[in-house]
C-alpha cells in the first residue's frame, strides 16, 4: 500500500480493525493517530455510524456522512468485505495473517465460522495481538446479552446514580462505557505488544463494557464492595465532599469544589466569610458533609451577590477549583483559550475534516492527522492488491 510517512510511536504496526460502532473504532483511532496503519474492515453496507444522523457533514462530492462516524475513524483505510462471500473471507484471513493487532466486537464466537477467531488466526500468525470487545464477556451467560452502552449503563448501576434524588434515573450524555472499553482495549493491546517483544508471541485480550463500567465507577463500586454501602442518586452532589456541586450566583450556576480543608478555608476567605472555616460544623470535610444543609445557604448567600464569571476569576486565583457549566461549543472555545488547541484539521483541501485532537501529547513522537475518515471501500482495491502480493 502507498502509505504516508508516519513518525508516531506505533509506526510500522498493522491493525486489522473488524470492529464497528464506537468502542473498537475509538481504540483503533487512538492507535492510528500514534502512527499505526489501520485497515478498517466494513460490511458492504458500511459501519452503522455512517448513517447515524443528524448531525451530518457534506463532503466534496456532495455526499453526507454522520459526524458520529467522522469523530472516530480518521487515519484509517477502508475495505468492504462480505463475509458471506468465500472470496472475501479469504481476503479477511490474509489481512489477519499479516496484522500485528486485530480488533473485533462481533458477538463472542461469531467469527469462528469464518476462521477469524483467535485460535484460527493465531495458528497462522502466532504474533497476533487479538482484542475482542463485548458487552458482558464471553461466558455462555454473558455472550447472549446484547452489548449496547445504554444497556450497560442501566445494568451496571450507573443510571441509578445519575439524576435528581427524587427523579428518574438518567443515562450519561455520551456512551461513556463504550469509550472506556475502547481505551481499555488500547491499553491491553499495547501491553500485549510489549510482552511480544520478549516472547515473539501475541495473545488474546478480552474487554467488555460491563467490566469497564464497574472499574470506571471507581468510588461508587468501591463504596459497595469495600464498605457495604449501596450508593444512590444525589443529583450534582458528591457523596464524600462538600461543596462539590453547582451553586447559584447572581446570573447563573458555578461549579464550586473544595477537595480538602485548606481549599475550603481559601474559598470562604474569597467569599468574605472566613469565620466559616473555624466553625466546628464546617471545619473538616466530614463535618461539612454532615452539615451540608446548613452550609449550602450560607455559601449561596455570598455567591448570589456577584455574577458567576466574576467569582470564577477570583476563586480560581485563590487556588480553589471551580468552573462554569458550558455548552459544548463553549467547552471547545474554553479549551482553545487555555492553549490546548483542541481542533485539528485532518486531510487537505476539500477532503479536510475538522476533528478533536488526540488526548495524549508526546514530546518526541506526537500524534499526526494525515488521513480523513475514509469513504466506504475507499481503499479496497489498493488493499486487495497489496494482500495478493506474496500470497
PDB file of C-alpha atoms in Angstrom, residues 1 3 6 9-20 23-42 72-79 81 91-105 116 121 125 127-133 182 185-190 192-193 196 205 371 374 379 383 386-387:
ATOM      1  CA  UNK A   1       0.000   0.000   0.000  1.00  0.00           C
ATOM      2  CA  UNK A   3       1.357   4.862   2.960  1.00  0.00           C
ATOM      3  CA  UNK A   6       4.362   8.206   9.818  1.00  0.00           C
ATOM      4  CA  UNK A   9       5.472   5.590  18.250  1.00  0.00           C
ATOM      5  CA  UNK A  10       3.282   2.887  16.661  1.00  0.00           C
ATOM      6  CA  UNK A  11       4.567   3.439  13.104  1.00  0.00           C
ATOM      7  CA  UNK A  12       5.116   0.113  11.372  1.00  0.00           C
ATOM      8  CA  UNK A  13       2.296  -1.704  13.158  1.00  0.00           C
ATOM      9  CA  UNK A  14      -0.619  -3.027  11.135  1.00  0.00           C
ATOM     10  CA  UNK A  15      -4.024  -3.044  12.838  1.00  0.00           C
ATOM     11  CA  UNK A  16      -6.826  -5.049  11.241  1.00  0.00           C
ATOM     12  CA  UNK A  17      -9.972  -3.421  12.607  1.00  0.00           C
ATOM     13  CA  UNK A  18     -13.007  -5.696  12.270  1.00  0.00           C
ATOM     14  CA  UNK A  19     -14.995  -3.649  14.799  1.00  0.00           C
ATOM     15  CA  UNK A  20     -17.819  -1.201  14.262  1.00  0.00           C
ATOM     16  CA  UNK A  23     -15.628   1.054  21.282  1.00  0.00           C
ATOM     17  CA  UNK A  24     -13.459  -0.707  18.684  1.00  0.00           C
ATOM     18  CA  UNK A  25     -13.237   2.178  16.204  1.00  0.00           C
ATOM     19  CA  UNK A  26     -12.283   4.539  19.038  1.00  0.00           C
ATOM     20  CA  UNK A  27      -9.499   2.146  20.081  1.00  0.00           C
ATOM     21  CA  UNK A  28      -8.178   1.795  16.536  1.00  0.00           C
ATOM     22  CA  UNK A  29      -8.273   5.572  16.001  1.00  0.00           C
ATOM     23  CA  UNK A  30      -6.170   6.120  19.113  1.00  0.00           C
ATOM     24  CA  UNK A  31      -3.592   3.719  17.659  1.00  0.00           C
ATOM     25  CA  UNK A  32      -3.883   5.201  14.177  1.00  0.00           C
ATOM     26  CA  UNK A  33      -3.174   8.701  15.478  1.00  0.00           C
ATOM     27  CA  UNK A  34       0.008   7.306  17.034  1.00  0.00           C
ATOM     28  CA  UNK A  35       1.255   6.010  13.699  1.00  0.00           C
ATOM     29  CA  UNK A  36      -0.288   2.553  13.260  1.00  0.00           C
ATOM     30  CA  UNK A  37      -1.539   1.550   9.815  1.00  0.00           C
ATOM     31  CA  UNK A  38      -5.233   0.765  10.410  1.00  0.00           C
ATOM     32  CA  UNK A  39      -7.309  -1.136   7.886  1.00  0.00           C
ATOM     33  CA  UNK A  40     -10.991  -0.702   8.680  1.00  0.00           C
ATOM     34  CA  UNK A  41     -12.960  -3.736   7.544  1.00  0.00           C
ATOM     35  CA  UNK A  42     -16.594  -2.898   6.861  1.00  0.00           C
ATOM     36  CA  UNK A  72     -13.820   8.108  15.483  1.00  0.00           C
ATOM     37  CA  UNK A  73     -12.477   6.984  12.102  1.00  0.00           C
ATOM     38  CA  UNK A  74      -9.668   9.285  10.968  1.00  0.00           C
ATOM     39  CA  UNK A  75      -6.251   7.979   9.918  1.00  0.00           C
ATOM     40  CA  UNK A  76      -7.729   4.700   8.603  1.00  0.00           C
ATOM     41  CA  UNK A  77      -8.209   2.957   5.281  1.00  0.00           C
ATOM     42  CA  UNK A  78     -11.490   1.243   4.414  1.00  0.00           C
ATOM     43  CA  UNK A  79     -12.122  -2.062   2.685  1.00  0.00           C
ATOM     44  CA  UNK A  81     -15.771  -7.315   2.732  1.00  0.00           C
ATOM     45  CA  UNK A  91      -9.129 -11.659   1.857  1.00  0.00           C
ATOM     46  CA  UNK A  92     -10.044 -11.142   5.501  1.00  0.00           C
ATOM     47  CA  UNK A  93      -7.951 -14.135   6.524  1.00  0.00           C
ATOM     48  CA  UNK A  94      -4.940 -12.838   4.590  1.00  0.00           C
ATOM     49  CA  UNK A  95      -5.284  -9.470   6.315  1.00  0.00           C
ATOM     50  CA  UNK A  96      -5.469 -11.123   9.747  1.00  0.00           C
ATOM     51  CA  UNK A  97      -2.411 -13.219   8.899  1.00  0.00           C
ATOM     52  CA  UNK A  98      -0.369 -10.074   8.256  1.00  0.00           C
ATOM     53  CA  UNK A  99      -1.662  -7.951  11.134  1.00  0.00           C
ATOM     54  CA  UNK A 100       0.112  -7.123  14.364  1.00  0.00           C
ATOM     55  CA  UNK A 101      -3.179  -6.299  16.079  1.00  0.00           C
ATOM     56  CA  UNK A 102      -6.695  -7.443  15.279  1.00  0.00           C
ATOM     57  CA  UNK A 103      -9.724  -5.739  16.836  1.00  0.00           C
ATOM     58  CA  UNK A 104     -13.239  -7.176  16.742  1.00  0.00           C
ATOM     59  CA  UNK A 105     -16.538  -6.683  18.522  1.00  0.00           C
ATOM     60  CA  UNK A 116     -11.236 -15.401  12.040  1.00  0.00           C
ATOM     61  CA  UNK A 121      -5.746 -16.522  13.361  1.00  0.00           C
ATOM     62  CA  UNK A 125       0.018 -15.697  12.884  1.00  0.00           C
ATOM     63  CA  UNK A 127       2.425 -12.995  16.962  1.00  0.00           C
ATOM     64  CA  UNK A 128      -1.096 -11.611  16.634  1.00  0.00           C
ATOM     65  CA  UNK A 129      -2.413  -9.419  19.439  1.00  0.00           C
ATOM     66  CA  UNK A 130      -6.126 -10.130  19.158  1.00  0.00           C
ATOM     67  CA  UNK A 131      -8.517  -7.849  21.050  1.00  0.00           C
ATOM     68  CA  UNK A 132     -12.159  -8.845  21.483  1.00  0.00           C
ATOM     69  CA  UNK A 133     -14.666  -6.310  22.799  1.00  0.00           C
ATOM     70  CA  UNK A 182     -12.073   1.324  23.738  1.00  0.00           C
ATOM     71  CA  UNK A 185      -8.683  -2.369  24.594  1.00  0.00           C
ATOM     72  CA  UNK A 186      -5.922   0.019  23.524  1.00  0.00           C
ATOM     73  CA  UNK A 187      -4.111  -0.374  26.845  1.00  0.00           C
ATOM     74  CA  UNK A 188      -4.424  -4.139  26.603  1.00  0.00           C
ATOM     75  CA  UNK A 189      -3.097  -4.202  23.047  1.00  0.00           C
ATOM     76  CA  UNK A 190      -0.085  -2.061  23.919  1.00  0.00           C
ATOM     77  CA  UNK A 192       0.497  -7.379  24.847  1.00  0.00           C
ATOM     78  CA  UNK A 193       2.742  -5.838  22.194  1.00  0.00           C
ATOM     79  CA  UNK A 196       5.587  -9.814  22.453  1.00  0.00           C
ATOM     80  CA  UNK A 205      -7.229  -9.752  25.002  1.00  0.00           C
ATOM     81  CA  UNK A 371      -5.977  10.661   6.548  1.00  0.00           C
ATOM     82  CA  UNK A 374     -12.423   7.074   4.676  1.00  0.00           C
ATOM     83  CA  UNK A 379      -9.031   1.808  -0.339  1.00  0.00           C
ATOM     84  CA  UNK A 383      -5.652  -3.226  -0.045  1.00  0.00           C
ATOM     85  CA  UNK A 386      -1.374  -5.465  -1.514  1.00  0.00           C
ATOM     86  CA  UNK A 387      -2.718  -8.623   0.132  1.00  0.00           C
TER      87      UNK A 387
END
